[in-house]
Amino acid sequence: MPTAYVTAPTDEADTIAERLVEERLAACVNRFPITSTYRWEGEVHHDEEVVLLVKTSDDAYDALVDRLEELHPYDVPCIERFDEGHVLESFAAWRDESVAAESE
Amino acid sequence: MPTAYVTAPTDEADTIAERLVEERLAACVNRFPITSTYRWEGEVHHDEEVVLLVKTSDDAYDALVDRLEELHPYDVPCIERFDEGHVLESFAAWRDESVAAESE
Amino acid sequence: MPTAYVTAPTDEADTIAERLVEERLAACVNRFPITSTYRWEGEVHHDEEVVLLVKTSDDAYDALVDRLEELHPYDVPCIERFDEGHVLESFAAWRDESVAAESE
């Protein structure tokens, strides 16, 4: 099962999380504030952002990424996939039931 | 080596973390507050919770999950396994020494 | 592509993050405060620390770890590697461009 790791502007993270759950592309989204340090046009920047950990299913992952690209304000958003080695069975079942892959 | 990703109610996270370290099922637990968005009985909810990142060993992982299920107040807790591709040798040794798998 | 998971003292995390980006060993660093519970010399401790999620490239990972060991104040720092199963192509390209492996 995959978790998508996404960073987003603080004032847009709630909306993105809610849409993904409403549209059944995510079973749940865990989010928290971070400080990001990065280089842009030769300068080092420090911005306040939010990480969204988006819990979805294998079948729904591609549709989730497509939708994230539509919802996200950045041209080059951080969208990374981390796969769990194991998920407690009852929670894995809940995740699968909560997510309806686009292809279904 | 595995890290268990667990979400728990804010007022129970400290106790769970402490028990796991005391009982040598975890070498350490890193925890932080999150906002969770999820669907429950048809409604989208936003709750404040805590993520616990539980650093353990391969041998102790199953015993850790069993104990988490006993300690956790939810019927269907989020308990997910993420495996590191590499751990700095000295830290990996410390993790192994700090954890005594139930089976030993 | 790897993300390095590193814990550090709160008052040193900013400097470590900035150095890694300046020296092109990291494309970006996402950091956030945590509470760590661990056993040290027989006692269970709770410390406030910071997690740094260091986004780098495969080629630069070893040089990154070497530099982290130089910069980090602990003798046994937590430096763990997590590999993404997939990274959005545009973001992966930006990560690779932003990082210049020592070996280059």
PDB file of C-alpha atoms in Angstrom:
ATOM      1  CA  MET A   1       0.000   0.000   0.000  1.00  0.00           C
ATOM      2  CA  PRO A   2       1.284   3.505  -0.739  1.00  0.00           C
ATOM      3  CA  THR A   3       1.474   6.709   1.218  1.00  0.00           C
ATOM      4  CA  ALA A   4       1.961   9.824  -0.928  1.00  0.00           C
ATOM      5  CA  TYR A   5       4.254  12.447   0.635  1.00  0.00           C
ATOM      6  CA  VAL A   6       3.193  15.900  -0.584  1.00  0.00           C
ATOM      7  CA  THR A   7       4.265  19.406   0.463  1.00  0.00           C
ATOM      8  CA  ALA A   8       1.849  22.304  -0.042  1.00  0.00           C
ATOM      9  CA  PRO A   9       1.336  25.945   0.972  1.00  0.00           C
ATOM     10  CA  THR A  10      -0.128  26.263   4.472  1.00  0.00           C
ATOM     11  CA  ASP A  11      -3.308  27.999   3.303  1.00  0.00           C
ATOM     12  CA  GLU A  12      -4.149  25.327   0.701  1.00  0.00           C
ATOM     13  CA  ALA A  13      -3.366  22.113   2.578  1.00  0.00           C
ATOM     14  CA  ASP A  14      -6.757  21.791   4.309  1.00  0.00           C
ATOM     15  CA  THR A  15      -8.664  22.118   1.034  1.00  0.00           C
ATOM     16  CA  ILE A  16      -6.443  19.603  -0.754  1.00  0.00           C
ATOM     17  CA  ALA A  17      -6.804  17.089   2.102  1.00  0.00           C
ATOM     18  CA  GLU A  18     -10.563  17.451   2.250  1.00  0.00           C
ATOM     19  CA  ARG A  19     -11.044  17.119  -1.522  1.00  0.00           C
ATOM     20  CA  LEU A  20      -8.960  13.919  -1.697  1.00  0.00           C
ATOM     21  CA  VAL A  21     -10.999  12.283   1.074  1.00  0.00           C
ATOM     22  CA  GLU A  22     -14.338  13.530  -0.285  1.00  0.00           C
ATOM     23  CA  GLU A  23     -13.475  12.209  -3.762  1.00  0.00           C
ATOM     24  CA  ARG A  24     -12.391   8.856  -2.261  1.00  0.00           C
ATOM     25  CA  LEU A  25      -8.853   9.134  -3.624  1.00  0.00           C
ATOM     26  CA  ALA A  26      -7.555   8.970  -0.051  1.00  0.00           C
ATOM     27  CA  ALA A  27      -8.781   7.013   2.964  1.00  0.00           C
ATOM     28  CA  CYS A  28      -7.200   9.633   5.216  1.00  0.00           C
ATOM     29  CA  VAL A  29      -4.660  12.439   5.142  1.00  0.00           C
ATOM     30  CA  ASN A  30      -2.298  13.179   8.047  1.00  0.00           C
ATOM     31  CA  ARG A  31      -0.798  16.659   7.837  1.00  0.00           C
ATOM     32  CA  PHE A  32       1.613  18.794   9.865  1.00  0.00           C
ATOM     33  CA  PRO A  33       3.566  22.078   9.510  1.00  0.00           C
ATOM     34  CA  ILE A  34       7.210  22.099   8.399  1.00  0.00           C
ATOM     35  CA  THR A  35      10.014  24.509   7.515  1.00  0.00           C
ATOM     36  CA  SER A  36      11.451  23.905   4.055  1.00  0.00           C
ATOM     37  CA  THR A  37      14.983  24.929   3.097  1.00  0.00           C
ATOM     38  CA  TYR A  38      15.788  24.861  -0.634  1.00  0.00           C
ATOM     39  CA  ARG A  39      17.728  26.704  -3.354  1.00  0.00           C
ATOM     40  CA  TRP A  40      15.743  28.750  -5.921  1.00  0.00           C
ATOM     41  CA  GLU A  41      17.373  30.954  -8.574  1.00  0.00           C
ATOM     42  CA  GLY A  42      20.735  30.741  -6.772  1.00  0.00           C
ATOM     43  CA  GLU A  43      19.468  31.761  -3.302  1.00  0.00           C
ATOM     44  CA  VAL A  44      18.752  29.544  -0.269  1.00  0.00           C
ATOM     45  CA  HIS A  45      15.160  30.035   0.986  1.00  0.00           C
ATOM     46  CA  HIS A  46      13.280  28.993   4.148  1.00  0.00           C
ATOM     47  CA  ASP A  47       9.492  28.689   3.779  1.00  0.00           C
ATOM     48  CA  GLU A  48       6.725  27.498   6.079  1.00  0.00           C
ATOM     49  CA  GLU A  49       4.729  24.736   4.389  1.00  0.00           C
ATOM     50  CA  VAL A  50       2.619  21.703   5.264  1.00  0.00           C
ATOM     51  CA  VAL A  51       3.339  18.015   4.633  1.00  0.00           C
ATOM     52  CA  LEU A  52       0.357  15.871   3.658  1.00  0.00           C
ATOM     53  CA  LEU A  53       0.736  12.110   4.142  1.00  0.00           C
ATOM     54  CA  VAL A  54      -1.980  10.731   1.884  1.00  0.00           C
ATOM     55  CA  LYS A  55      -3.040   7.146   2.649  1.00  0.00           C
ATOM     56  CA  THR A  56      -4.445   5.462  -0.435  1.00  0.00           C
ATOM     57  CA  SER A  57      -4.525   2.095  -2.259  1.00  0.00           C
ATOM     58  CA  ASP A  58      -2.340   0.676  -5.025  1.00  0.00           C
ATOM     59  CA  ASP A  59      -5.210   0.877  -7.517  1.00  0.00           C
ATOM     60  CA  ALA A  60      -5.971   4.528  -6.760  1.00  0.00           C
ATOM     61  CA  TYR A  61      -2.392   5.868  -6.684  1.00  0.00           C
ATOM     62  CA  ASP A  62      -2.140   7.076 -10.310  1.00  0.00           C
ATOM     63  CA  ALA A  63      -5.544   8.776 -10.173  1.00  0.00           C
ATOM     64  CA  LEU A  64      -4.506  10.397  -6.874  1.00  0.00           C
ATOM     65  CA  VAL A  65      -1.337  11.879  -8.455  1.00  0.00           C
ATOM     66  CA  ASP A  66      -3.313  13.197 -11.442  1.00  0.00           C
ATOM     67  CA  ARG A  67      -5.811  14.885  -9.131  1.00  0.00           C
ATOM     68  CA  LEU A  68      -3.032  16.293  -6.901  1.00  0.00           C
ATOM     69  CA  GLU A  69      -1.434  17.913  -9.945  1.00  0.00           C
ATOM     70  CA  GLU A  70      -4.797  19.573 -10.746  1.00  0.00           C
ATOM     71  CA  LEU A  71      -5.374  20.766  -7.181  1.00  0.00           C
ATOM     72  CA  HIS A  72      -1.799  21.858  -6.384  1.00  0.00           C
ATOM     73  CA  PRO A  73      -0.775  25.521  -6.950  1.00  0.00           C
ATOM     74  CA  TYR A  74       2.884  24.741  -7.763  1.00  0.00           C
ATOM     75  CA  ASP A  75       4.121  23.933 -11.290  1.00  0.00           C
ATOM     76  CA  VAL A  76       6.584  21.414  -9.814  1.00  0.00           C
ATOM     77  CA  PRO A  77       4.933  19.946  -6.682  1.00  0.00           C
ATOM     78  CA  CYS A  78       6.707  17.491  -4.360  1.00  0.00           C
ATOM     79  CA  ILE A  79       4.707  14.251  -4.784  1.00  0.00           C
ATOM     80  CA  GLU A  80       6.595  11.175  -3.603  1.00  0.00           C
ATOM     81  CA  ARG A  81       5.449   7.585  -3.062  1.00  0.00           C
ATOM     82  CA  PHE A  82       6.478   5.546  -0.003  1.00  0.00           C
ATOM     83  CA  ASP A  83       5.305   1.943   0.204  1.00  0.00           C
ATOM     84  CA  GLU A  84       4.537   0.302   3.527  1.00  0.00           C
ATOM     85  CA  GLY A  85       6.165  -3.070   4.119  1.00  0.00           C
ATOM     86  CA  HIS A  86       3.119  -4.116   6.127  1.00  0.00           C
ATOM     87  CA  VAL A  87      -0.165  -2.586   7.322  1.00  0.00           C
ATOM     88  CA  LEU A  88      -2.277  -3.937  10.205  1.00  0.00           C
ATOM     89  CA  GLU A  89      -4.909  -6.054   8.435  1.00  0.00           C
ATOM     90  CA  SER A  90      -7.964  -4.295   9.840  1.00  0.00           C
ATOM     91  CA  PHE A  91      -6.542  -0.869   8.950  1.00  0.00           C
ATOM     92  CA  ALA A  92      -5.522  -2.043   5.462  1.00  0.00           C
ATOM     93  CA  ALA A  93      -9.077  -3.293   4.872  1.00  0.00           C
ATOM     94  CA  TRP A  94     -10.500   0.052   6.045  1.00  0.00           C
ATOM     95  CA  ARG A  95      -8.121   1.905   3.709  1.00  0.00           C
ATOM     96  CA  ASP A  96      -9.164  -0.196   0.723  1.00  0.00           C
ATOM     97  CA  GLU A  97     -12.877   0.174   1.501  1.00  0.00           C
ATOM     98  CA  SER A  98     -12.540   3.960   1.900  1.00  0.00           C
ATOM     99  CA  VAL A  99     -10.824   4.474  -1.445  1.00  0.00           C
ATOM    100  CA  ALA A 100     -12.588   3.960  -4.796  1.00  0.00           C
ATOM    101  CA  ALA A 101      -9.961   3.926  -7.542  1.00  0.00           C
ATOM    102  CA  GLU A 102     -10.957   6.104 -10.556  1.00  0.00           C
ATOM    103  CA  SER A 103     -10.655   3.031 -12.768  1.00  0.00           C
ATOM    104  CA  GLU A 104     -13.404   1.198 -10.893  1.00  0.00           C
TER     105      GLU A 104
ATOM    106  CA  MET B   1      15.218  -2.289  10.077  1.00  0.00           C
ATOM    107  CA  PRO B   2      11.617  -1.171  10.497  1.00  0.00           C
ATOM    108  CA  THR B   3       9.967   1.998  11.709  1.00  0.00           C
ATOM    109  CA  ALA B   4       6.321   1.573  12.720  1.00  0.00           C
ATOM    110  CA  TYR B   5       4.093   4.533  11.790  1.00  0.00           C
ATOM    111  CA  VAL B   6       1.248   4.767  14.321  1.00  0.00           C
ATOM    112  CA  THR B   7      -1.424   7.423  14.894  1.00  0.00           C
ATOM    113  CA  ALA B   8      -2.953   7.815  18.360  1.00  0.00           C
ATOM    114  CA  PRO B   9      -5.105  10.198  20.416  1.00  0.00           C
ATOM    115  CA  THR B  10      -3.090  13.128  21.741  1.00  0.00           C
ATOM    116  CA  ASP B  11      -3.702  12.285  25.404  1.00  0.00           C
ATOM    117  CA  GLU B  12      -2.512   8.663  25.049  1.00  0.00           C
ATOM    118  CA  ALA B  13       0.573   9.053  22.861  1.00  0.00           C
ATOM    119  CA  ASP B  14       3.013   9.800  25.701  1.00  0.00           C
ATOM    120  CA  THR B  15       1.983   6.707  27.666  1.00  0.00           C
ATOM    121  CA  ILE B  16       2.202   4.442  24.616  1.00  0.00           C
ATOM    122  CA  ALA B  17       5.665   5.783  23.711  1.00  0.00           C
ATOM    123  CA  GLU B  18       6.981   5.377  27.232  1.00  0.00           C
ATOM    124  CA  ARG B  19       5.616   1.805  27.645  1.00  0.00           C
ATOM    125  CA  LEU B  20       7.197   0.655  24.356  1.00  0.00           C
ATOM    126  CA  VAL B  21      10.628   1.991  25.351  1.00  0.00           C
ATOM    127  CA  GLU B  22      10.363   0.722  28.946  1.00  0.00           C
ATOM    128  CA  GLU B  23       9.389  -2.751  27.702  1.00  0.00           C
ATOM    129  CA  ARG B  24      12.271  -2.693  25.193  1.00  0.00           C
ATOM    130  CA  LEU B  25       9.968  -3.112  22.199  1.00  0.00           C
ATOM    131  CA  ALA B  26      11.264   0.197  20.829  1.00  0.00           C
ATOM    132  CA  ALA B  27      14.734   1.752  20.952  1.00  0.00           C
ATOM    133  CA  CYS B  28      13.115   5.179  20.625  1.00  0.00           C
ATOM    134  CA  VAL B  29       9.861   6.822  19.608  1.00  0.00           C
ATOM    135  CA  ASN B  30       9.717  10.138  17.733  1.00  0.00           C
ATOM    136  CA  ARG B  31       6.282  11.750  17.959  1.00  0.00           C
ATOM    137  CA  PHE B  32       4.610  14.929  16.695  1.00  0.00           C
ATOM    138  CA  PRO B  33       1.086  16.408  16.419  1.00  0.00           C
ATOM    139  CA  ILE B  34      -0.937  16.123  13.200  1.00  0.00           C
ATOM    140  CA  THR B  35      -4.376  16.937  11.800  1.00  0.00           C
ATOM    141  CA  SER B  36      -6.142  13.899  10.357  1.00  0.00           C
ATOM    142  CA  THR B  37      -8.837  14.162   7.693  1.00  0.00           C
ATOM    143  CA  TYR B  38     -10.882  11.015   7.063  1.00  0.00           C
ATOM    144  CA  ARG B  39     -14.402   9.793   6.244  1.00  0.00           C
ATOM    145  CA  TRP B  40     -16.394   8.081   9.035  1.00  0.00           C
ATOM    146  CA  GLU B  41     -20.045   6.998   8.656  1.00  0.00           C
ATOM    147  CA  GLY B  42     -20.392   9.110   5.501  1.00  0.00           C
ATOM    148  CA  GLU B  43     -19.030  12.369   6.973  1.00  0.00           C
ATOM    149  CA  VAL B  44     -15.569  13.937   6.509  1.00  0.00           C
ATOM    150  CA  HIS B  45     -13.886  14.590   9.884  1.00  0.00           C
ATOM    151  CA  HIS B  46     -10.814  16.561  10.995  1.00  0.00           C
ATOM    152  CA  ASP B  47      -9.209  15.398  14.246  1.00  0.00           C
ATOM    153  CA  GLU B  48      -6.060  16.384  16.125  1.00  0.00           C
ATOM    154  CA  GLU B  49      -3.901  13.313  16.737  1.00  0.00           C
ATOM    155  CA  VAL B  50      -0.252  12.349  17.237  1.00  0.00           C
ATOM    156  CA  VAL B  51       2.024  10.320  14.970  1.00  0.00           C
ATOM    157  CA  LEU B  52       4.449   7.957  16.711  1.00  0.00           C
ATOM    158  CA  LEU B  53       7.449   6.801  14.670  1.00  0.00           C
ATOM    159  CA  VAL B  54       8.560   3.703  16.560  1.00  0.00           C
ATOM    160  CA  LYS B  55      12.149   2.604  15.870  1.00  0.00           C
ATOM    161  CA  THR B  56      12.568  -1.112  16.488  1.00  0.00           C
ATOM    162  CA  SER B  57      14.354  -4.200  15.134  1.00  0.00           C
ATOM    163  CA  ASP B  58      13.265  -6.863  12.637  1.00  0.00           C
ATOM    164  CA  ASP B  59      13.076  -9.490  15.380  1.00  0.00           C
ATOM    165  CA  ALA B  60      10.892  -7.359  17.669  1.00  0.00           C
ATOM    166  CA  TYR B  61       8.440  -6.039  15.051  1.00  0.00           C
ATOM    167  CA  ASP B  62       5.674  -8.627  15.489  1.00  0.00           C
ATOM    168  CA  ALA B  63       5.788  -8.418  19.296  1.00  0.00           C
ATOM    169  CA  LEU B  64       5.669  -4.611  18.970  1.00  0.00           C
ATOM    170  CA  VAL B  65       2.483  -4.757  16.852  1.00  0.00           C
ATOM    171  CA  ASP B  66       0.825  -7.173  19.302  1.00  0.00           C
ATOM    172  CA  ARG B  67       1.624  -4.859  22.218  1.00  0.00           C
ATOM    173  CA  LEU B  68       0.458  -1.774  20.287  1.00  0.00           C
ATOM    174  CA  GLU B  69      -2.907  -3.432  19.686  1.00  0.00           C
ATOM    175  CA  GLU B  70      -3.232  -4.043  23.459  1.00  0.00           C
ATOM    176  CA  LEU B  71      -2.214  -0.484  24.389  1.00  0.00           C
ATOM    177  CA  HIS B  72      -4.141   1.350  21.658  1.00  0.00           C
ATOM    178  CA  PRO B  73      -7.678   2.646  22.392  1.00  0.00           C
ATOM    179  CA  TYR B  74      -8.935   2.279  18.787  1.00  0.00           C
ATOM    180  CA  ASP B  75     -10.493  -0.938  17.436  1.00  0.00           C
ATOM    181  CA  VAL B  76      -8.836  -0.289  14.060  1.00  0.00           C
ATOM    182  CA  PRO B  77      -5.527   1.517  14.766  1.00  0.00           C
ATOM    183  CA  CYS B  78      -3.224   2.811  12.016  1.00  0.00           C
ATOM    184  CA  ILE B  79      -0.085   0.638  12.371  1.00  0.00           C
ATOM    185  CA  GLU B  80       2.107   0.667   9.268  1.00  0.00           C
ATOM    186  CA  ARG B  81       5.635  -0.627   8.667  1.00  0.00           C
ATOM    187  CA  PHE B  82       8.261   1.347   6.755  1.00  0.00           C
ATOM    188  CA  ASP B  83      11.649  -0.265   6.191  1.00  0.00           C
ATOM    189  CA  GLU B  84      14.825   1.781   6.022  1.00  0.00           C
ATOM    190  CA  GLY B  85      17.070   1.138   3.043  1.00  0.00           C
ATOM    191  CA  HIS B  86      20.081   1.867   5.243  1.00  0.00           C
ATOM    192  CA  VAL B  87      20.787   2.982   8.812  1.00  0.00           C
ATOM    193  CA  LEU B  88      24.070   4.514  10.002  1.00  0.00           C
ATOM    194  CA  GLU B  89      25.945   1.542  11.470  1.00  0.00           C
ATOM    195  CA  SER B  90      26.485   2.983  14.948  1.00  0.00           C
ATOM    196  CA  PHE B  91      22.815   3.972  15.242  1.00  0.00           C
ATOM    197  CA  ALA B  92      21.657   0.581  13.917  1.00  0.00           C
ATOM    198  CA  ALA B  93      23.791  -1.160  16.560  1.00  0.00           C
ATOM    199  CA  TRP B  94      22.324   1.077  19.284  1.00  0.00           C
ATOM    200  CA  ARG B  95      18.789   0.289  18.062  1.00  0.00           C
ATOM    201  CA  ASP B  96      19.448  -3.462  18.157  1.00  0.00           C
ATOM    202  CA  GLU B  97      21.031  -3.306  21.638  1.00  0.00           C
ATOM    203  CA  SER B  98      18.135  -1.216  23.002  1.00  0.00           C
ATOM    204  CA  VAL B  99      15.466  -3.613  21.805  1.00  0.00           C
ATOM    205  CA  ALA B 100      14.995  -7.111  23.277  1.00  0.00           C
ATOM    206  CA  ALA B 101      12.598  -9.049  21.033  1.00  0.00           C
ATOM    207  CA  GLU B 102       9.894 -10.888  23.056  1.00  0.00           C
ATOM    208  CA  SER B 103      11.100 -14.130  21.488  1.00  0.00           C
ATOM    209  CA  GLU B 104      14.589 -13.839  23.025  1.00  0.00           C
TER     210      GLU B 104
ATOM    211  CA  MET C   1      15.607   8.377  -4.886  1.00  0.00           C
ATOM    212  CA  PRO C   2      16.419   8.584  -1.183  1.00  0.00           C
ATOM    213  CA  THR C   3      15.195  10.731   1.654  1.00  0.00           C
ATOM    214  CA  ALA C   4      17.489  10.765   4.701  1.00  0.00           C
ATOM    215  CA  TYR C   5      15.640  10.826   8.039  1.00  0.00           C
ATOM    216  CA  VAL C   6      17.821  12.623  10.613  1.00  0.00           C
ATOM    217  CA  THR C   7      17.100  13.794  14.170  1.00  0.00           C
ATOM    218  CA  ALA C   8      19.076  16.729  15.598  1.00  0.00           C
ATOM    219  CA  PRO C   9      19.074  19.176  18.517  1.00  0.00           C
ATOM    220  CA  THR C  10      16.603  22.009  17.974  1.00  0.00           C
ATOM    221  CA  ASP C  11      19.253  24.737  18.032  1.00  0.00           C
ATOM    222  CA  GLU C  12      21.428  23.063  15.364  1.00  0.00           C
ATOM    223  CA  ALA C  13      18.823  21.879  12.844  1.00  0.00           C
ATOM    224  CA  ASP C  14      18.602  25.160  10.896  1.00  0.00           C
ATOM    225  CA  THR C  15      22.367  25.317  10.380  1.00  0.00           C
ATOM    226  CA  ILE C  16      22.590  21.683   9.283  1.00  0.00           C
ATOM    227  CA  ALA C  17      19.704  22.127   6.813  1.00  0.00           C
ATOM    228  CA  GLU C  18      21.172  25.293   5.332  1.00  0.00           C
ATOM    229  CA  ARG C  19      24.686  23.824   4.939  1.00  0.00           C
ATOM    230  CA  LEU C  20      23.392  20.721   3.127  1.00  0.00           C
ATOM    231  CA  VAL C  21      21.430  22.839   0.628  1.00  0.00           C
ATOM    232  CA  GLU C  22      24.256  25.379   0.174  1.00  0.00           C
ATOM    233  CA  GLU C  23      26.753  22.573  -0.458  1.00  0.00           C
ATOM    234  CA  ARG C  24      24.338  20.930  -2.943  1.00  0.00           C
ATOM    235  CA  LEU C  25      24.177  17.684  -0.969  1.00  0.00           C
ATOM    236  CA  ALA C  26      20.406  18.184  -0.597  1.00  0.00           C
ATOM    237  CA  ALA C  27      17.857  19.624  -3.012  1.00  0.00           C
ATOM    238  CA  CYS C  28      15.681  20.540  -0.032  1.00  0.00           C
ATOM    239  CA  VAL C  29      15.241  19.773   3.653  1.00  0.00           C
ATOM    240  CA  ASN C  30      11.809  19.563   5.323  1.00  0.00           C
ATOM    241  CA  ARG C  31      12.055  19.829   9.109  1.00  0.00           C
ATOM    242  CA  PHE C  32       9.664  19.806  12.064  1.00  0.00           C
ATOM    243  CA  PRO C  33       9.801  19.557  15.892  1.00  0.00           C
ATOM    244  CA  ILE C  34       9.314  16.220  17.670  1.00  0.00           C
ATOM    245  CA  THR C  35       9.418  14.692  21.153  1.00  0.00           C
ATOM    246  CA  SER C  36      11.824  11.774  21.422  1.00  0.00           C
ATOM    247  CA  THR C  37      11.441   9.031  24.036  1.00  0.00           C
ATOM    248  CA  TYR C  38      14.427   6.718  24.495  1.00  0.00           C
ATOM    249  CA  ARG C  39      16.430   4.805  27.129  1.00  0.00           C
ATOM    250  CA  TRP C  40      19.904   6.116  28.046  1.00  0.00           C
ATOM    251  CA  GLU C  41      22.024   4.631  30.846  1.00  0.00           C
ATOM    252  CA  GLY C  42      19.020   2.725  32.209  1.00  0.00           C
ATOM    253  CA  GLU C  43      16.631   5.697  32.386  1.00  0.00           C
ATOM    254  CA  VAL C  44      13.790   6.636  29.994  1.00  0.00           C
ATOM    255  CA  HIS C  45      14.217  10.221  28.682  1.00  0.00           C
ATOM    256  CA  HIS C  46      11.950  12.632  26.774  1.00  0.00           C
ATOM    257  CA  ASP C  47      13.759  15.279  24.716  1.00  0.00           C
ATOM    258  CA  GLU C  48      12.599  17.940  22.272  1.00  0.00           C
ATOM    259  CA  GLU C  49      14.401  17.529  18.950  1.00  0.00           C
ATOM    260  CA  VAL C  50      13.911  18.240  15.241  1.00  0.00           C
ATOM    261  CA  VAL C  51      13.485  15.771  12.368  1.00  0.00           C
ATOM    262  CA  LEU C  52      15.178  16.726   9.093  1.00  0.00           C
ATOM    263  CA  LEU C  53      13.877  14.982   5.966  1.00  0.00           C
ATOM    264  CA  VAL C  54      16.744  15.485   3.523  1.00  0.00           C
ATOM    265  CA  LYS C  55      15.821  15.073  -0.153  1.00  0.00           C
ATOM    266  CA  THR C  56      18.833  14.060  -2.196  1.00  0.00           C
ATOM    267  CA  SER C  57      19.868  11.826  -5.128  1.00  0.00           C
ATOM    268  CA  ASP C  58      21.190   8.265  -5.256  1.00  0.00           C
ATOM    269  CA  ASP C  59      24.633   9.473  -6.361  1.00  0.00           C
ATOM    270  CA  ALA C  60      24.941  12.015  -3.533  1.00  0.00           C
ATOM    271  CA  TYR C  61      23.662   9.846  -0.662  1.00  0.00           C
ATOM    272  CA  ASP C  62      27.018   8.567   0.643  1.00  0.00           C
ATOM    273  CA  ALA C  63      28.622  12.024   0.508  1.00  0.00           C
ATOM    274  CA  LEU C  64      25.549  13.396   2.317  1.00  0.00           C
ATOM    275  CA  VAL C  65      25.951  10.880   5.178  1.00  0.00           C
ATOM    276  CA  ASP C  66      29.671  11.657   5.500  1.00  0.00           C
ATOM    277  CA  ARG C  67      28.935  15.385   5.723  1.00  0.00           C
ATOM    278  CA  LEU C  68      26.075  14.835   8.206  1.00  0.00           C
ATOM    279  CA  GLU C  69      28.456  12.951  10.507  1.00  0.00           C
ATOM    280  CA  GLU C  70      30.851  15.926  10.378  1.00  0.00           C
ATOM    281  CA  LEU C  71      28.111  18.506  11.038  1.00  0.00           C
ATOM    282  CA  HIS C  72      26.157  16.546  13.672  1.00  0.00           C
ATOM    283  CA  PRO C  73      26.940  17.104  17.389  1.00  0.00           C
ATOM    284  CA  TYR C  74      26.033  13.540  18.467  1.00  0.00           C
ATOM    285  CA  ASP C  75      28.521  10.642  18.466  1.00  0.00           C
ATOM    286  CA  VAL C  76      25.726   8.278  17.390  1.00  0.00           C
ATOM    287  CA  PRO C  77      23.326  10.314  15.213  1.00  0.00           C
ATOM    288  CA  CYS C  78      20.071   8.906  13.807  1.00  0.00           C
ATOM    289  CA  ILE C  79      20.657   8.854  10.017  1.00  0.00           C
ATOM    290  CA  GLU C  80      18.262   6.552   8.180  1.00  0.00           C
ATOM    291  CA  ARG C  81      17.567   6.111   4.469  1.00  0.00           C
ATOM    292  CA  PHE C  82      14.029   5.767   3.068  1.00  0.00           C
ATOM    293  CA  ASP C  83      13.637   5.204  -0.661  1.00  0.00           C
ATOM    294  CA  GLU C  84      10.684   6.550  -2.583  1.00  0.00           C
ATOM    295  CA  GLY C  85       8.843   4.061  -4.780  1.00  0.00           C
ATOM    296  CA  HIS C  86       8.108   6.886  -7.226  1.00  0.00           C
ATOM    297  CA  VAL C  87       8.659  10.645  -7.473  1.00  0.00           C
ATOM    298  CA  LEU C  88       6.686  12.977  -9.768  1.00  0.00           C
ATOM    299  CA  GLU C  89       8.950  13.296 -12.819  1.00  0.00           C
ATOM    300  CA  SER C  90       9.252  17.099 -12.777  1.00  0.00           C
ATOM    301  CA  PHE C  91      10.109  17.101  -9.064  1.00  0.00           C
ATOM    302  CA  ALA C  92      12.602  14.234  -9.487  1.00  0.00           C
ATOM    303  CA  ALA C  93      14.345  16.190 -12.272  1.00  0.00           C
ATOM    304  CA  TRP C  94      14.506  19.291 -10.052  1.00  0.00           C
ATOM    305  CA  ARG C  95      15.967  17.206  -7.209  1.00  0.00           C
ATOM    306  CA  ASP C  96      18.674  15.763  -9.459  1.00  0.00           C
ATOM    307  CA  GLU C  97      19.554  19.180 -10.912  1.00  0.00           C
ATOM    308  CA  SER C  98      19.760  20.752  -7.442  1.00  0.00           C
ATOM    309  CA  VAL C  99      22.150  18.149  -6.070  1.00  0.00           C
ATOM    310  CA  ALA C 100      25.750  17.792  -7.243  1.00  0.00           C
ATOM    311  CA  ALA C 101      27.152  14.511  -5.906  1.00  0.00           C
ATOM    312  CA  GLU C 102      30.668  14.894  -4.393  1.00  0.00           C
ATOM    313  CA  SER C 103      31.871  12.331  -6.932  1.00  0.00           C
ATOM    314  CA  GLU C 104      30.951  14.548  -9.912  1.00  0.00           C
TER     315      GLU C 104
END
